[in-house]
mmCIF file of C-alpha atoms in Angstrom:
data_model
loop_
_atom_site.group_PDB
_atom_site.id
_atom_site.type_symbol
_atom_site.label_atom_id
_atom_site.label_comp_id
_atom_site.label_asym_id
_atom_site.label_seq_id
_atom_site.Cartn_x
_atom_site.Cartn_y
_atom_site.Cartn_z
ATOM 1 C CA MET X 296 11.487 5.797 -6.411
ATOM 2 C CA MET X 297 8.688 7.343 -4.462
ATOM 3 C CA ALA X 298 9.617 9.509 -1.541
ATOM 4 C CA ASP X 299 9.138 7.867 1.816
ATOM 5 C CA SER X 300 6.514 9.377 4.055
ATOM 6 C CA ARG X 301 6.535 8.919 7.765
ATOM 7 C CA ARG X 302 3.589 7.227 9.400
ATOM 8 C CA ILE X 303 0.716 9.242 10.745
ATOM 9 C CA ARG X 304 1.017 10.139 14.393
ATOM 10 C CA GLY X 305 -1.587 11.137 16.953
ATOM 11 C CA ARG X 306 -1.420 11.667 20.627
ATOM 12 C CA ALA X 307 0.630 9.210 22.648
ATOM 13 C CA ILE X 308 -1.152 6.800 24.914
ATOM 14 C CA GLY X 309 0.241 4.532 27.564
ATOM 15 C CA ALA X 310 0.364 0.767 27.265
ATOM 16 C CA ALA X 311 2.434 -2.118 28.495
ATOM 17 C CA VAL X 312 3.367 -5.631 27.599
ATOM 18 C CA ILE X 313 3.828 -7.928 30.563
ATOM 19 C CA ALA X 314 5.935 -11.067 30.192
ATOM 20 C CA LEU X 315 4.682 -13.824 32.428
ATOM 21 C CA GLY X 316 7.850 -15.919 32.452
ATOM 22 C CA LEU X 317 9.691 -18.152 30.031
ATOM 23 C CA GLY X 318 7.308 -19.895 27.663
ATOM 24 C CA ALA X 319 4.286 -18.207 29.200
ATOM 25 C CA ALA X 320 1.670 -16.200 27.395
ATOM 26 C CA VAL X 321 2.184 -12.550 26.563
ATOM 27 C CA VAL X 322 -0.571 -10.317 27.871
ATOM 28 C CA PHE X 323 -1.348 -7.084 26.036
ATOM 29 C CA THR X 324 -2.837 -4.633 28.475
ATOM 30 C CA ASN X 325 -4.416 -2.200 26.004
ATOM 31 C CA PHE X 326 -7.401 -4.460 25.378
ATOM 32 C CA ALA X 327 -7.758 -7.071 28.097
ATOM 33 C CA SER X 328 -10.393 -8.935 26.103
ATOM 34 C CA ALA X 329 -7.787 -9.835 23.485
ATOM 35 C CA ALA X 330 -5.156 -11.071 25.964
ATOM 36 C CA VAL X 331 -4.060 -14.681 25.636
ATOM 37 C CA PRO X 332 -6.449 -16.679 27.801
ATOM 38 C CA GLU X 333 -5.299 -19.281 30.258
ATOM 39 C CA ALA X 334 -4.906 -22.555 28.387
ATOM 40 C CA SER X 335 -7.548 -25.150 29.225
ATOM 41 C CA GLY X 336 -5.142 -27.949 28.295
ATOM 42 C CA GLU X 337 -2.386 -28.821 25.871
ATOM 43 C CA GLN X 338 -2.177 -31.074 22.810
ATOM 44 C CA VAL X 339 0.906 -32.067 20.828
ATOM 45 C CA VAL X 340 0.198 -32.106 17.081
ATOM 46 C CA THR X 341 2.339 -34.508 15.046
ATOM 47 C CA GLU X 342 0.147 -34.468 11.922
ATOM 48 C CA THR X 343 -1.723 -31.531 10.425
ATOM 49 C CA ILE X 344 -5.295 -31.194 11.741
ATOM 50 C CA GLU X 345 -7.738 -30.927 8.820
ATOM 51 C CA VAL X 346 -10.671 -28.606 9.526
ATOM 52 C CA THR X 347 -13.989 -28.429 7.715
ATOM 53 C CA GLY X 348 -16.885 -26.549 9.228
ATOM 54 C CA VAL X 349 -16.108 -25.161 12.693
ATOM 55 C CA PHE X 350 -13.266 -26.243 15.005
ATOM 56 C CA ASP X 351 -13.547 -24.803 18.527
ATOM 57 C CA GLY X 352 -10.396 -25.467 20.534
ATOM 58 C CA GLU X 353 -11.981 -24.206 23.769
ATOM 59 C CA ASN X 354 -8.723 -22.355 24.509
ATOM 60 C CA LYS X 355 -6.547 -25.453 24.407
ATOM 61 C CA ARG X 356 -2.868 -24.924 23.532
ATOM 62 C CA PHE X 357 -1.632 -26.796 20.438
ATOM 63 C CA ILE X 358 2.099 -27.310 19.894
ATOM 64 C CA GLY X 359 3.996 -29.017 17.110
ATOM 65 C CA GLY X 360 5.653 -32.375 17.608
ATOM 66 C CA GLY X 361 7.415 -34.895 15.392
ATOM 67 C CA ALA X 362 7.833 -33.505 11.871
ATOM 68 C CA LEU X 363 5.905 -30.390 12.971
ATOM 69 C CA GLY X 364 8.145 -29.746 15.943
ATOM 70 C CA GLY X 365 11.207 -28.175 14.324
ATOM 71 C CA GLY X 366 10.397 -24.588 15.243
ATOM 72 C CA GLY X 367 12.509 -23.152 12.403
ATOM 73 C CA GLN X 368 11.882 -20.470 9.784
ATOM 74 C CA GLU X 369 12.232 -22.674 6.701
ATOM 75 C CA GLU X 370 9.780 -22.085 3.860
ATOM 76 C CA GLY X 371 7.436 -24.894 2.890
ATOM 77 C CA GLN X 372 6.652 -26.279 6.333
ATOM 78 C CA ASP X 373 3.329 -27.966 6.991
ATOM 79 C CA PRO X 374 0.771 -26.197 9.229
ATOM 80 C CA LEU X 375 -0.725 -27.330 12.510
ATOM 81 C CA PHE X 376 -4.196 -26.582 11.071
ATOM 82 C CA GLN X 377 -5.349 -26.855 7.451
ATOM 83 C CA LEU X 378 -8.704 -25.120 6.894
ATOM 84 C CA ALA X 379 -10.913 -26.082 3.979
ATOM 85 C CA ASP X 380 -12.751 -23.387 2.043
ATOM 86 C CA GLY X 381 -15.371 -21.862 4.353
ATOM 87 C CA ALA X 382 -13.952 -23.291 7.594
ATOM 88 C CA THR X 383 -13.741 -21.515 10.958
ATOM 89 C CA LEU X 384 -11.052 -21.918 13.616
ATOM 90 C CA ARG X 385 -11.842 -20.416 17.001
ATOM 91 C CA ASN X 386 -10.587 -20.294 20.586
ATOM 92 C CA VAL X 387 -7.196 -21.840 19.848
ATOM 93 C CA ILE X 388 -3.772 -21.084 21.323
ATOM 94 C CA LEU X 389 -0.777 -22.016 19.199
ATOM 95 C CA GLY X 390 2.260 -22.572 21.381
ATOM 96 C CA ASN X 391 5.908 -23.150 20.533
ATOM 97 C CA PRO X 392 6.801 -24.708 18.163
ATOM 98 C CA ALA X 393 3.909 -23.879 15.829
ATOM 99 C CA ALA X 394 5.365 -25.026 12.461
ATOM 100 C CA ASP X 395 3.645 -22.998 9.712
ATOM 101 C CA GLY X 396 0.637 -22.165 11.877
ATOM 102 C CA VAL X 397 -2.644 -22.167 9.951
ATOM 103 C CA HIS X 398 -3.296 -22.575 6.212
ATOM 104 C CA CYS X 399 -6.577 -21.470 4.636
ATOM 105 C CA ALA X 400 -7.373 -23.100 1.288
ATOM 106 C CA GLY X 401 -10.008 -20.442 0.565
ATOM 107 C CA SER X 402 -12.413 -18.327 2.608
ATOM 108 C CA CYS X 403 -11.926 -18.800 6.351
ATOM 109 C CA THR X 404 -12.541 -17.201 9.727
ATOM 110 C CA LEU X 405 -9.995 -17.141 12.562
ATOM 111 C CA SER X 406 -11.743 -16.058 15.760
ATOM 112 C CA GLY X 407 -9.952 -15.712 19.068
ATOM 113 C CA VAL X 408 -6.814 -17.448 17.780
ATOM 114 C CA HIS X 409 -3.588 -16.635 19.639
ATOM 115 C CA TRP X 410 -0.033 -17.326 18.509
ATOM 116 C CA GLU X 411 2.321 -17.240 21.503
ATOM 117 C CA ASP X 412 5.444 -17.694 19.358
ATOM 118 C CA VAL X 413 4.956 -17.480 15.590
ATOM 119 C CA GLY X 414 6.847 -20.120 13.634
ATOM 120 C CA GLU X 415 7.441 -19.639 9.909
ATOM 121 C CA ASP X 416 4.191 -17.684 9.518
ATOM 122 C CA ALA X 417 1.114 -17.512 11.738
ATOM 123 C CA ALA X 418 -1.350 -18.043 8.887
ATOM 124 C CA THR X 419 -1.222 -18.291 5.088
ATOM 125 C CA PHE X 420 -4.155 -17.529 2.788
ATOM 126 C CA ARG X 421 -4.795 -19.052 -0.645
ATOM 127 C CA GLY X 422 -7.645 -19.449 -3.102
ATOM 128 C CA THR X 423 -9.564 -17.257 -5.537
ATOM 129 C CA ASN X 424 -12.433 -15.033 -4.383
ATOM 130 C CA ALA X 425 -11.423 -15.968 -0.827
ATOM 131 C CA THR X 426 -12.762 -13.854 2.024
ATOM 132 C CA VAL X 427 -10.644 -14.082 5.169
ATOM 133 C CA VAL X 428 -11.686 -12.648 8.535
ATOM 134 C CA ILE X 429 -9.369 -12.527 11.558
ATOM 135 C CA GLU X 430 -11.311 -11.297 14.578
ATOM 136 C CA GLY X 431 -9.782 -10.982 18.026
ATOM 137 C CA GLY X 432 -6.663 -12.859 19.005
ATOM 138 C CA SER X 433 -3.001 -11.956 19.106
ATOM 139 C CA ALA X 434 0.450 -12.887 17.862
ATOM 140 C CA ALA X 435 3.949 -12.445 19.254
ATOM 141 C CA LYS X 436 7.549 -13.261 18.365
ATOM 142 C CA ALA X 437 7.213 -13.269 14.581
ATOM 143 C CA ASP X 438 10.695 -13.025 13.091
ATOM 144 C CA ASP X 439 9.166 -12.233 9.708
ATOM 145 C CA LYS X 440 5.481 -12.220 8.788
ATOM 146 C CA VAL X 441 2.374 -12.924 10.833
ATOM 147 C CA PHE X 442 -0.166 -13.218 7.981
ATOM 148 C CA GLN X 443 0.976 -14.218 4.478
ATOM 149 C CA ASP X 444 -1.531 -13.475 1.700
ATOM 150 C CA ASN X 445 -1.056 -15.632 -1.422
ATOM 151 C CA ARG X 446 -4.672 -15.351 -2.649
ATOM 152 C CA GLY X 447 -5.665 -14.996 -6.263
ATOM 153 C CA ALA X 448 -8.113 -12.400 -7.564
ATOM 154 C CA GLY X 449 -11.219 -11.342 -5.649
ATOM 155 C CA GLY X 450 -12.182 -11.557 -2.010
ATOM 156 C CA SER X 451 -10.548 -9.675 0.845
ATOM 157 C CA VAL X 452 -8.715 -9.958 4.156
ATOM 158 C CA THR X 453 -10.053 -8.230 7.276
ATOM 159 C CA ILE X 454 -8.033 -8.095 10.507
ATOM 160 C CA ARG X 455 -9.869 -6.544 13.426
ATOM 161 C CA ASP X 456 -9.545 -6.322 17.214
ATOM 162 C CA PHE X 457 -6.101 -7.912 16.978
ATOM 163 C CA GLU X 458 -2.887 -7.384 18.946
ATOM 164 C CA VAL X 459 0.664 -8.021 17.801
ATOM 165 C CA ALA X 460 4.045 -7.589 19.486
ATOM 166 C CA ASP X 461 7.667 -8.340 18.580
ATOM 167 C CA PHE X 462 7.120 -8.834 14.851
ATOM 168 C CA GLY X 463 8.397 -8.145 11.356
ATOM 169 C CA LYS X 464 5.178 -7.562 9.391
ATOM 170 C CA LEU X 465 1.631 -8.129 10.562
ATOM 171 C CA TYR X 466 0.507 -8.690 6.948
ATOM 172 C CA ARG X 467 2.283 -9.284 3.644
ATOM 173 C CA SER X 468 0.703 -9.475 0.229
ATOM 174 C CA CYS X 469 2.872 -11.953 -1.677
ATOM 175 C CA GLY X 470 5.479 -9.982 -3.574
ATOM 176 C CA ASN X 471 6.689 -12.662 -5.967
ATOM 177 C CA CYS X 472 4.068 -15.407 -6.325
ATOM 178 C CA SER X 473 3.816 -17.074 -9.742
ATOM 179 C CA THR X 474 0.168 -15.974 -9.919
ATOM 180 C CA GLN X 475 -0.425 -12.413 -8.782
ATOM 181 C CA ALA X 476 -3.552 -10.329 -8.204
ATOM 182 C CA ALA X 477 -4.738 -7.081 -6.679
ATOM 183 C CA ARG X 478 -5.411 -7.857 -3.012
ATOM 184 C CA THR X 479 -7.636 -5.895 -0.635
ATOM 185 C CA VAL X 480 -6.921 -5.806 3.113
ATOM 186 C CA THR X 481 -8.589 -3.895 5.945
ATOM 187 C CA MET X 482 -7.241 -3.453 9.479
ATOM 188 C CA GLU X 483 -9.501 -2.215 12.270
ATOM 189 C CA ASN X 484 -8.726 -1.657 15.953
ATOM 190 C CA ILE X 485 -5.167 -2.994 15.918
ATOM 191 C CA THR X 486 -2.644 -2.668 18.744
ATOM 192 C CA ALA X 487 0.979 -3.092 17.649
ATOM 193 C CA THR X 488 3.733 -3.119 20.279
ATOM 194 C CA ALA X 489 7.425 -2.622 19.516
ATOM 195 C CA PRO X 490 9.740 -4.105 18.563
ATOM 196 C CA GLY X 491 8.042 -4.225 15.198
ATOM 197 C CA ASP X 492 8.859 -3.330 11.613
ATOM 198 C CA VAL X 493 5.679 -2.526 9.689
ATOM 199 C CA LEU X 494 1.983 -3.362 9.823
ATOM 200 C CA ALA X 495 1.694 -4.293 6.157
ATOM 201 C CA GLY X 496 3.679 -4.841 2.994
ATOM 202 C CA ILE X 497 1.628 -4.356 -0.183
ATOM 203 C CA ASN X 498 2.270 -4.330 -3.942
ATOM 204 C CA SER X 499 1.084 -0.939 -5.114
ATOM 205 C CA ASN X 500 1.955 -1.654 -8.761
ATOM 206 C CA LEU X 501 -0.410 -4.650 -8.766
ATOM 207 C CA GLY X 502 -3.375 -2.715 -7.402
ATOM 208 C CA ASP X 503 -3.235 -3.776 -3.746
ATOM 209 C CA ARG X 504 -5.306 -1.612 -1.422
ATOM 210 C CA LEU X 505 -4.798 -1.385 2.351
ATOM 211 C CA THR X 506 -7.198 0.525 4.595
ATOM 212 C CA ILE X 507 -6.275 1.062 8.247
ATOM 213 C CA ASP X 508 -8.981 2.447 10.508
ATOM 214 C CA GLY X 509 -7.964 2.511 14.167
ATOM 215 C CA VAL X 510 -4.509 1.455 15.265
ATOM 216 C CA THR X 511 -2.510 2.043 18.427
ATOM 217 C CA LEU X 512 1.264 1.952 18.043
ATOM 218 C CA VAL X 513 3.121 1.271 21.287
ATOM 219 C CA GLY X 514 6.812 2.086 21.099
ATOM 220 C CA ASP X 515 8.917 3.644 18.353
ATOM 221 C CA ASP X 516 9.805 2.665 14.788
ATOM 222 C CA ILE X 517 6.684 0.831 13.672
ATOM 223 C CA GLU X 518 5.643 1.879 10.166
ATOM 224 C CA LEU X 519 2.099 1.616 8.870
ATOM 225 C CA CYS X 520 2.888 0.270 5.405
ATOM 226 C CA ASP X 521 5.681 -0.490 2.981
ATOM 227 C CA ARG X 522 4.884 -0.322 -0.727
ATOM 228 C CA PHE X 523 6.567 -2.741 -3.116
ATOM 229 C CA GLU X 524 6.787 -3.426 -6.838
ATOM 230 C CA GLY X 525 5.508 -6.979 -6.920
ATOM 231 C CA ASN X 526 6.306 -9.501 -9.644
ATOM 232 C CA ASP X 527 5.416 -13.028 -10.783
ATOM 233 C CA THR X 528 8.989 -14.115 -11.552
ATOM 234 C CA GLY X 529 10.037 -15.145 -8.062
ATOM 235 C CA ASP X 530 12.531 -12.286 -7.795
ATOM 236 C CA GLU X 531 12.808 -10.349 -4.552
ATOM 237 C CA PRO X 532 10.324 -7.452 -4.868
ATOM 238 C CA THR X 533 11.657 -3.913 -4.827
ATOM 239 C CA LYS X 534 10.496 -1.529 -2.111
ATOM 240 C CA ILE X 535 9.292 1.691 -3.736
ATOM 241 C CA GLY X 536 7.905 3.625 -0.799
ATOM 242 C CA SER X 537 6.844 3.708 2.828
ATOM 243 C CA GLY X 538 3.818 5.139 4.564
ATOM 244 C CA PRO X 539 0.280 6.027 3.428
ATOM 245 C CA ASP X 540 0.006 7.426 -0.098
ATOM 246 C CA GLY X 541 -3.748 8.016 -0.203
ATOM 247 C CA THR X 542 -4.264 5.368 -2.873
ATOM 248 C CA SER X 543 -2.774 1.969 -2.109
ATOM 249 C CA CYS X 544 -2.329 2.648 1.618
ATOM 250 C CA ILE X 545 -4.895 4.725 3.498
ATOM 251 C CA ALA X 546 -4.822 5.239 7.261
ATOM 252 C CA SER X 547 -6.999 7.001 9.818
ATOM 253 C CA ASN X 548 -7.454 7.054 13.590
ATOM 254 C CA VAL X 549 -3.809 6.256 14.307
ATOM 255 C CA THR X 550 -2.395 6.907 17.774
ATOM 256 C CA GLY X 551 1.056 6.336 19.130
ATOM 257 C CA PRO X 552 4.400 7.978 19.827
#
């Protein structure tokens, strides 16, 4: 087993998370531009919204209802939004309950999407040679993962100018999918506020590569990366290390306590 290495630390900087009341949005004060905007309206979603091309929610809040309104953590739930290959979802607030959030069938862009209370997962990525870009936005109250990466070979995931608070993992490369591949993920200008477990879980034995360039950690006990031995058998993957190793997990410009 590889020796654990503690996450990189820089100078501490001040930040705060302000709760605006039960069920209200969480505002992250480090980058005001990424704070959850005031909802322009609200729509109950009882059947998955299929998106091709561009869907601009104009900052409307979408919440699950009917079969999408359970609010649990069960695997296999349907999403509020299903994005076709090449689709873009922008200016959307996902309220509570949010079912399984957003599914991308292939390449997709999520721009200014905010999850006030993550359901099973905030977003799940699939497809081969799929390029996923998450730009702006935020997520809070994720018991487990925010972004689940089940993609096949090729492509990449980029998460930039994003804020997360009260979470398990911001990103997880699938550790036991029946079809596995080396996955590439880049994080840029991330603010992560405790409580939180780790920014990313990757499978170093499968060739995953995580690059972190610019992250602010607010509060203690948030790791940068956990490294796993992934498999294609469905077994629970084994954790083999923690922290940057210079190969599968590389980090720079990290500040925090």
